[in-house]
Tab-separated table of C-alpha atoms and ligand atoms in Angstrom:
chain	number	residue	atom	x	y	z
A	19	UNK	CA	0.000	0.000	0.000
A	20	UNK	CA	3.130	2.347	1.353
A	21	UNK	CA	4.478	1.282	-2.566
A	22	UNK	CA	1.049	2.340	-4.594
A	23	UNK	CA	1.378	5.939	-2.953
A	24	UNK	CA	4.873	6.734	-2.747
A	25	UNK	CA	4.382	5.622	-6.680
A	26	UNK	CA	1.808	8.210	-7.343
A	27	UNK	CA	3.149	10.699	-5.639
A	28	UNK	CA	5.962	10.786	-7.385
A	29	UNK	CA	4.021	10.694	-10.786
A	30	UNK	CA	1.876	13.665	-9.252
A	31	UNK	CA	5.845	15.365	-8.956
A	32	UNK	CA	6.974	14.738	-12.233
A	33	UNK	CA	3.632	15.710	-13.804
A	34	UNK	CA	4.802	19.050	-11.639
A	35	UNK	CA	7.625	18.788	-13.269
A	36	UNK	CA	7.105	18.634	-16.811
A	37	UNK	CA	4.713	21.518	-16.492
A	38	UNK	CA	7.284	23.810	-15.161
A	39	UNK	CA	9.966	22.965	-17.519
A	40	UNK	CA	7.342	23.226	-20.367
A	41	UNK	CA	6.492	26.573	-19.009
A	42	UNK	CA	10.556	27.525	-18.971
A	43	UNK	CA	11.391	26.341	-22.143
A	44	UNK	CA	8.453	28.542	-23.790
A	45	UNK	CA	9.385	31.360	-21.638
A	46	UNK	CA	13.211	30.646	-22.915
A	47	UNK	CA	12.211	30.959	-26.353
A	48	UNK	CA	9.175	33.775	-26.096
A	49	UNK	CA	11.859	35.733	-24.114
A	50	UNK	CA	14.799	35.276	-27.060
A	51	UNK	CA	12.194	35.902	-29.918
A	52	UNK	CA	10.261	38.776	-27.984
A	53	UNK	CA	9.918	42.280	-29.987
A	54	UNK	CA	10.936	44.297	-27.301
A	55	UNK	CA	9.539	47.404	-27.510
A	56	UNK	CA	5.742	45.777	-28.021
A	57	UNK	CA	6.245	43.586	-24.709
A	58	UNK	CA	8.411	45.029	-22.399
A	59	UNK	CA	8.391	48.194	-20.660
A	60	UNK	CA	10.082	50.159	-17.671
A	61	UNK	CA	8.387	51.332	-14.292
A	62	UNK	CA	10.291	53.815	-12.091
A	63	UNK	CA	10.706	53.891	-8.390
A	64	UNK	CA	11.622	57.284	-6.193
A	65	UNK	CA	14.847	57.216	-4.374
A	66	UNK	CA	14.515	60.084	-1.767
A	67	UNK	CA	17.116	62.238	0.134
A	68	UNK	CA	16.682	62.420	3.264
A	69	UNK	CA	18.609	65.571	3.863
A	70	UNK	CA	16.341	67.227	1.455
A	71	UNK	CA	13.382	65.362	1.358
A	72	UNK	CA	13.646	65.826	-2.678
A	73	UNK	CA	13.653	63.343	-5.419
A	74	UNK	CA	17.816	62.587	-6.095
A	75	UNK	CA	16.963	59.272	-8.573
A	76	UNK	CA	14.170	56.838	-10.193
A	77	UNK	CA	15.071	53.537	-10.159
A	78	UNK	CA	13.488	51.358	-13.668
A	79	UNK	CA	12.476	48.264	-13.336
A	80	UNK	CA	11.673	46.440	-16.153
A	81	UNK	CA	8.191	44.847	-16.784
A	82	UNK	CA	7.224	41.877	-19.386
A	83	UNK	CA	3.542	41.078	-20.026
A	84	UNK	CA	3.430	38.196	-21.956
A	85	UNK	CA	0.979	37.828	-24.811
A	86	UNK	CA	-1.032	34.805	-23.282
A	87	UNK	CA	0.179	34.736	-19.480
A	88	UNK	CA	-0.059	38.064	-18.836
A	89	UNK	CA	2.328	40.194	-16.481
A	90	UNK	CA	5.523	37.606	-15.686
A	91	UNK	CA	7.438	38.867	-12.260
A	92	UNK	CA	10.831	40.117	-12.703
A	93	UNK	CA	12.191	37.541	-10.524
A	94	UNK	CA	10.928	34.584	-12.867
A	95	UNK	CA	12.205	36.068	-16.254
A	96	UNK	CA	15.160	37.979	-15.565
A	97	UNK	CA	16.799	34.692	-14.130
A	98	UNK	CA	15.337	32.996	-17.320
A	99	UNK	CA	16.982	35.588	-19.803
A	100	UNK	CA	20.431	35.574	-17.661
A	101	UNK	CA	20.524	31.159	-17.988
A	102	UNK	CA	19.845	31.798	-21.638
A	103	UNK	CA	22.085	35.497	-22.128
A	104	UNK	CA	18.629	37.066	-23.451
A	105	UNK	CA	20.168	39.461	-20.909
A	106	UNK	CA	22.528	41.140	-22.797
A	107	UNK	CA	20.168	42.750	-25.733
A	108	UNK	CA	17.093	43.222	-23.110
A	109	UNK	CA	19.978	45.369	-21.078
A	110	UNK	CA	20.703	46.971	-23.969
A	111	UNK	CA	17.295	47.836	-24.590
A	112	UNK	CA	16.952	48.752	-20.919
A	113	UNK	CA	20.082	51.472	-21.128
A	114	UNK	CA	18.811	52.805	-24.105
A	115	UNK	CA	15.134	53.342	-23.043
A	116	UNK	CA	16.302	54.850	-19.199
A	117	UNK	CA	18.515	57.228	-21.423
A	118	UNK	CA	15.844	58.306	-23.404
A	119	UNK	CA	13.862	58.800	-20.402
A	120	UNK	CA	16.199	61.231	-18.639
A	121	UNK	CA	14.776	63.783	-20.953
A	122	UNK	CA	12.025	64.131	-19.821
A	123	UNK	CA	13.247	64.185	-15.885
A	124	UNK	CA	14.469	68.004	-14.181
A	125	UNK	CA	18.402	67.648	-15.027
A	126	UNK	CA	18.703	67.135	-11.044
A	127	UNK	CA	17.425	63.819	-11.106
A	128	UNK	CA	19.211	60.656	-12.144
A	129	UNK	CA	18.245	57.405	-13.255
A	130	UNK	CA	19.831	53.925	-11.839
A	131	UNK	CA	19.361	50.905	-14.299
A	132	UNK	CA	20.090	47.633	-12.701
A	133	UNK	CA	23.005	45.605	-14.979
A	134	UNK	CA	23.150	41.889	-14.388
A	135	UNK	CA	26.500	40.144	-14.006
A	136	UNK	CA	25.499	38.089	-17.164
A	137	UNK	CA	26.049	41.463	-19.309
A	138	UNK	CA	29.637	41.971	-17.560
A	139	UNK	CA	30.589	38.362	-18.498
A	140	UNK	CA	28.835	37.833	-22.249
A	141	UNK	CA	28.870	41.631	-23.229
A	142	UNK	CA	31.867	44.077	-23.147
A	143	UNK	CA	29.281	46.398	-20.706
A	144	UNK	CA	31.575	49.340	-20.718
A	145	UNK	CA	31.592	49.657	-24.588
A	146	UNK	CA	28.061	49.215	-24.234
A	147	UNK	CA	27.368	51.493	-22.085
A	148	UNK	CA	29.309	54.354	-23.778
A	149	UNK	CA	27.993	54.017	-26.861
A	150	UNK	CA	24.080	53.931	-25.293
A	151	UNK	CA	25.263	57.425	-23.626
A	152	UNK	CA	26.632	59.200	-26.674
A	153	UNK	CA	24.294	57.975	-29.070
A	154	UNK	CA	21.328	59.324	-26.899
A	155	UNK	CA	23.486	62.518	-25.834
A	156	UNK	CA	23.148	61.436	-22.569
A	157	UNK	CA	25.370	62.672	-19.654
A	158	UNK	CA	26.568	60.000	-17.830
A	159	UNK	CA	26.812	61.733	-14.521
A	160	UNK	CA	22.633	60.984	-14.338
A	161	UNK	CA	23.127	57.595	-14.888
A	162	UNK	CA	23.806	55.187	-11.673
A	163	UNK	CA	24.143	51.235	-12.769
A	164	UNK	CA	22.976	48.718	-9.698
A	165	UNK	CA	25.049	45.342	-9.789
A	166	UNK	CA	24.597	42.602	-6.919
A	167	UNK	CA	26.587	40.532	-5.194
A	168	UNK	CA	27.028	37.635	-7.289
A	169	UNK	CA	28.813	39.643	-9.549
A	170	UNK	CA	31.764	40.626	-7.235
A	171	UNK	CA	31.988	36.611	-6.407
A	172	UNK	CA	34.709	36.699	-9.099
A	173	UNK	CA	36.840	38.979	-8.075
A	174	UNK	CA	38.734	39.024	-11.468
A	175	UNK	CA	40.628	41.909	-12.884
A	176	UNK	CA	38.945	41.979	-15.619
A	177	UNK	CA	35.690	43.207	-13.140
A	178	UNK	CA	38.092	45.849	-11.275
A	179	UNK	CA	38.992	46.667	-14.500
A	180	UNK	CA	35.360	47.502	-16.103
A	181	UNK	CA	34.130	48.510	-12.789
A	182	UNK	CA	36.927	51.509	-12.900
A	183	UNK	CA	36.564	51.859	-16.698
A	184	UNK	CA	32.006	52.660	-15.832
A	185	UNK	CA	33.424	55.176	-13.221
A	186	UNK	CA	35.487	56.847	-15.400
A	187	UNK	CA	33.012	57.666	-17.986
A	188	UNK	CA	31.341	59.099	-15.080
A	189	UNK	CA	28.257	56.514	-14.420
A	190	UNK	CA	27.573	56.251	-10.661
A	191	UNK	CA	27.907	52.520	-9.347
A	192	UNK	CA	25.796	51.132	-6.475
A	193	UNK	CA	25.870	47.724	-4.586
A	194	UNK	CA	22.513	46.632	-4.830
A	195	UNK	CA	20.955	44.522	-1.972
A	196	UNK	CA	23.771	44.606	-0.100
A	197	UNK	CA	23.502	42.038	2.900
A	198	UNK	CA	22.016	39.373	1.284
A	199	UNK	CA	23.239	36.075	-0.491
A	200	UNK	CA	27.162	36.252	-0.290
A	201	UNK	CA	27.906	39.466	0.677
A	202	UNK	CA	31.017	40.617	2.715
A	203	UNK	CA	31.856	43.738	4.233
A	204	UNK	CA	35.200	43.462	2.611
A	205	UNK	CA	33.478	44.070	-1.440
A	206	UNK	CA	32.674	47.782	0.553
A	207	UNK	CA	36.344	47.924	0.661
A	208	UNK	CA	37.993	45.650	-2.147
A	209	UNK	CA	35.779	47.539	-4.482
A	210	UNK	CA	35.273	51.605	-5.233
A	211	UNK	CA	31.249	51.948	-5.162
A	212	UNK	CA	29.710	55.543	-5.198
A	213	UNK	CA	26.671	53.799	-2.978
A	214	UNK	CA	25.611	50.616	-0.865
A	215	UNK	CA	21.578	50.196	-0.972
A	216	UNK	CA	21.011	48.113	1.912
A	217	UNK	CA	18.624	45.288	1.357
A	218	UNK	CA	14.943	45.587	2.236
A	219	UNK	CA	15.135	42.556	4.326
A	220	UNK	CA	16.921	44.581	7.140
A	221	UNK	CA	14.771	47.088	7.321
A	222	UNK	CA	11.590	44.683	7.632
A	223	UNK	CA	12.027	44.297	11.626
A	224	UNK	CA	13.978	47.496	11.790
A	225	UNK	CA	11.474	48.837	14.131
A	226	UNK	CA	11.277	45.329	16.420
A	227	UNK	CA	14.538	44.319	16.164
A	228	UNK	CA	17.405	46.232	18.021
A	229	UNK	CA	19.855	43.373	16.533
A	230	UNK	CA	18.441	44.458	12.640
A	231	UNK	CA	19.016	48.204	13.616
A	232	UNK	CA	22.867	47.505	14.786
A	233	UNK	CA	23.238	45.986	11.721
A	234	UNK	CA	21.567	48.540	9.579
A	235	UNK	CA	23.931	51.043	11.427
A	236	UNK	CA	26.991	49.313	11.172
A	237	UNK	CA	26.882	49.651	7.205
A	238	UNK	CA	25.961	53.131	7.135
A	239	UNK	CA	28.596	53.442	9.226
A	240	UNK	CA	31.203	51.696	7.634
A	241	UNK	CA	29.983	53.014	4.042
A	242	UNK	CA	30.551	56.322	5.484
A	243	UNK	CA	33.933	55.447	6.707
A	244	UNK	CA	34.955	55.033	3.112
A	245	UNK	CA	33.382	57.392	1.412
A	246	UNK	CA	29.921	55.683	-0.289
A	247	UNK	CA	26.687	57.249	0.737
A	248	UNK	CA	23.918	54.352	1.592
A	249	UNK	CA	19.856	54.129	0.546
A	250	UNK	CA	18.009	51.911	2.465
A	251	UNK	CA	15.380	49.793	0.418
A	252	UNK	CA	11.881	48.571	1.126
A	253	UNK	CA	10.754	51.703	3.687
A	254	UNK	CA	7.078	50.823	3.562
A	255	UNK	CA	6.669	52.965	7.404
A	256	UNK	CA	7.176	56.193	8.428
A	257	UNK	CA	8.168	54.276	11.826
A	258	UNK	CA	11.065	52.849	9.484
A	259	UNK	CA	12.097	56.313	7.882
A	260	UNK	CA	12.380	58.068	11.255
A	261	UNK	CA	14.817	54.941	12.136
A	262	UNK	CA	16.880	55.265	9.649
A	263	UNK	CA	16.944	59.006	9.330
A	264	UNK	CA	18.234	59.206	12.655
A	265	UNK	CA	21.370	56.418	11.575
A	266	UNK	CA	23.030	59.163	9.501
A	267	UNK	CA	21.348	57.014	6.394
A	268	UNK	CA	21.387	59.212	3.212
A	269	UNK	CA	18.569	58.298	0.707
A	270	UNK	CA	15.579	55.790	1.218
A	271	UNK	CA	13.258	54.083	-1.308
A	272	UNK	CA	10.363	52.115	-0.513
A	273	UNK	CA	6.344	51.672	-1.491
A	274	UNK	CA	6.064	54.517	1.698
A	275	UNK	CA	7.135	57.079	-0.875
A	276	UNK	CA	5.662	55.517	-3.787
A	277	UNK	CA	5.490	52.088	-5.414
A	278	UNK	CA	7.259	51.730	-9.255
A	279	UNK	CA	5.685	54.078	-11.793
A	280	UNK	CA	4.966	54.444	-15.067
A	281	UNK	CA	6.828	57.061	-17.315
A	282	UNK	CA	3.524	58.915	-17.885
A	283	UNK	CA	2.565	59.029	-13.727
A	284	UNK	CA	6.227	60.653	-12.904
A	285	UNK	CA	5.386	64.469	-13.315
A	286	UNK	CA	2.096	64.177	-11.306
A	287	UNK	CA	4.257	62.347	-8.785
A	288	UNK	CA	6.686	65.089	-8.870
A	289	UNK	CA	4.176	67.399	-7.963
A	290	UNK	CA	2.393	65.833	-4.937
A	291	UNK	CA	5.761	64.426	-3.528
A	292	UNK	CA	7.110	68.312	-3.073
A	293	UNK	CA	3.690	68.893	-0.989
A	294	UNK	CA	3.634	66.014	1.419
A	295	UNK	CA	5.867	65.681	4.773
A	296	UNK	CA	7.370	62.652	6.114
A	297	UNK	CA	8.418	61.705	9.751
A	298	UNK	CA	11.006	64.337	11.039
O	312	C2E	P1	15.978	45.305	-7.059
O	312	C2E	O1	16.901	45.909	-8.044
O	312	C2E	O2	16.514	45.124	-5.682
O	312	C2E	O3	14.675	46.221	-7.068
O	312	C2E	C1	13.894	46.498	-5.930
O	312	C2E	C2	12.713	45.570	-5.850
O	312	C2E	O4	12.030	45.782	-4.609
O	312	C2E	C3	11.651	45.840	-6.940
O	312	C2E	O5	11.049	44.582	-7.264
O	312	C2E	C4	10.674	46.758	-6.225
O	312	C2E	O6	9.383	46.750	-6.807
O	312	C2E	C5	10.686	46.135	-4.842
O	312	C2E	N1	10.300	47.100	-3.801
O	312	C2E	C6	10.607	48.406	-3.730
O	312	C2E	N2	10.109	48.982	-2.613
O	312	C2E	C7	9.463	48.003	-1.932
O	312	C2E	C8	8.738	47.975	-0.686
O	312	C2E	O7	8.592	48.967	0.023
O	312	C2E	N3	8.243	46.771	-0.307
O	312	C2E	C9	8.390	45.650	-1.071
O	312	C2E	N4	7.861	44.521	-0.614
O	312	C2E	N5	9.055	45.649	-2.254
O	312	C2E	C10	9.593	46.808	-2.683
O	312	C2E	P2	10.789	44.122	-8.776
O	312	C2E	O8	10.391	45.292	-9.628
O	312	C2E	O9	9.877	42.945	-8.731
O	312	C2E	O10	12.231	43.644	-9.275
O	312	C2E	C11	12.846	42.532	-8.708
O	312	C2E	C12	14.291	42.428	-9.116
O	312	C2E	O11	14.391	42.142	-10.522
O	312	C2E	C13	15.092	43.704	-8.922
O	312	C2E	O12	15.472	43.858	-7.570
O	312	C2E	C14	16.267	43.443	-9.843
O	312	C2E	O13	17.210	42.618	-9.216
O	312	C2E	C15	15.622	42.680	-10.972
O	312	C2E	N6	15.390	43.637	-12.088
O	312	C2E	C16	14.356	44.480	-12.311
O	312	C2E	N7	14.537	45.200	-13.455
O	312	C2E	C17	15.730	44.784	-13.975
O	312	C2E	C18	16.485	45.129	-15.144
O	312	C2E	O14	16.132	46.015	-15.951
O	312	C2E	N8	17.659	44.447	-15.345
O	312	C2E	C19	18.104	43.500	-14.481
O	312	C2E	N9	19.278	42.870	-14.754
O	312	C2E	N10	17.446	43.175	-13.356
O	312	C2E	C20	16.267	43.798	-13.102
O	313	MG	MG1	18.096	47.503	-8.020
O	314	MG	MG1	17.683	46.110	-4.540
O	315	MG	MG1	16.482	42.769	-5.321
């Protein structure tokens, strides 16, 4: 009897199975064949200064609604398109249309694009990235790129090497969820970032959890020490904002302020945001 189940249980897994690799292999190919401009599109997320209280940066996220599924999370598909290096002309695409953008922004705000280490290791990003800028007359000093963790893994010259070369041009470079996965306090160091943006999962308890606060201080800190300025993601509470604020934390981004936009939504945004007041 034990046999009979175990026996359809695992047949009820495998059907599991199949489905999901079905599911991955069409999203694989969909993603590879996908006219970009019809499917995907960018939201934008404030970044806000908390010295200021102002607007310093939108952070795009990129959006894919599939023609039959609908809306596929970011999470799903970007891993997809990194496995497969759809990555590197979806980046592209990415670069070009936060460029494009920036026009449309007051010159004192920036835009931060999020790179993936796939486009480091199957794309030569800094050529990439130059040409983007000049052929969209961009300046580059309103463009911040957000790599993770996993990138910095490597610790190769070659990543020094292009991580110096983006500076140079004069893109801003952040550490993005910094605190998860494999971090180290010793990238902060190894490596020259303009900014650390602490992971939202630290700032979840923040207000419960005097441990998660001496953590969350410790990096801003320690990112102060050498020179990077820190945002805090994932403030959904002015309870949280007050916290940090009072760490010496520089910038903060979160669904409190708003959640992502679209392009259209960002001067009404504007607007309202100069009008409302936060937690002192
Ligand atoms: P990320 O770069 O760390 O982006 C922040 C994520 O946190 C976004 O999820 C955002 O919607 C979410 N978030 C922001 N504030 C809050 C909050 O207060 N509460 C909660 N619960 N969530 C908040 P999203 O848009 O689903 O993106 C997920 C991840 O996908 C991003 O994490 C990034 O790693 C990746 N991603 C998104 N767009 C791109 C892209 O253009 N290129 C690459 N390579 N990766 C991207
Ligand atoms: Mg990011
Ligand atoms: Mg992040
Ligand atoms: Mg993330």
């Amino acid at each position: 009897q034990a046999k009979g189940d175990g026996r359809g249980v695992f047949r009820f897994y495998e059907a599991g199975m199949n489905k999901r690799l079905q599911r991955r292999r069409s999203l694989e190919a969909e993603l590879r064949a996908a006219n970009l401009d019809e499917q995907f599109h960018l939201v934008f997320q404030p970044i806000i200064g908390l010295g200021t209280n102002r607007v310093t940066t939108f952070e795009a996220l990129l959006r894919w609604t599939h023609p039959v599924h609908g809306p596929i999370s970011p999470d799903e598909f970007i891993r997809i398109a990194e496995e497969t290096g759809a990555i590197v002309p979806i980046g592209e695409w990415v670069l070009r249309r936060v460029c494009l953008e920036m026009k449309s922004l007051p010159d004192n705000i920036s835009i931060a694009a999020n790179l993936s280490p796939m486009q480091f290791k199957r794309d030569d990003i800094v050529e990439t990235v130059a040409r983007v800028l000049s052929e969209t007359d961009t300046p580059a000093n309103r463009l911040e790129l957000e790599i993770t963790e996993t990138l910095l893994l490597e610790d190769s010259r070659k990543l020094h090497t292009d991580l110096r070369r983006l500076r140079k041009l004069g893109t801003r470079i952040s550490l993005d969820d910094f605190g998860t996965g494999y971090s180290s306090l010793s990238y902060l160091q190894k490596f020259a970032f303009d900014k650390v943006k602490i992971d939202r999962l630290f700032i979840k308890e923040i207000t419960k959890s005097a441990d998660q606060a001496a953590i969350v201080q410790t990096i801003v800190n320690l990112a102060f020490t050498l020179g990077m300025t820190t945002v805090v993601e994932g403030v959904e509470m002015e309870e949280q904002l007050r916290i940090i604020r009072a760490m010496g934390c520089d910038e903060a981004q979160g669904n409190l302020f708003s959640k992502p936009i679209p392009a259209s939504d960002i001067p009404d945004f504007l607007a309202a945001h100069k009008l409302r007041r936060y937690a002192a």
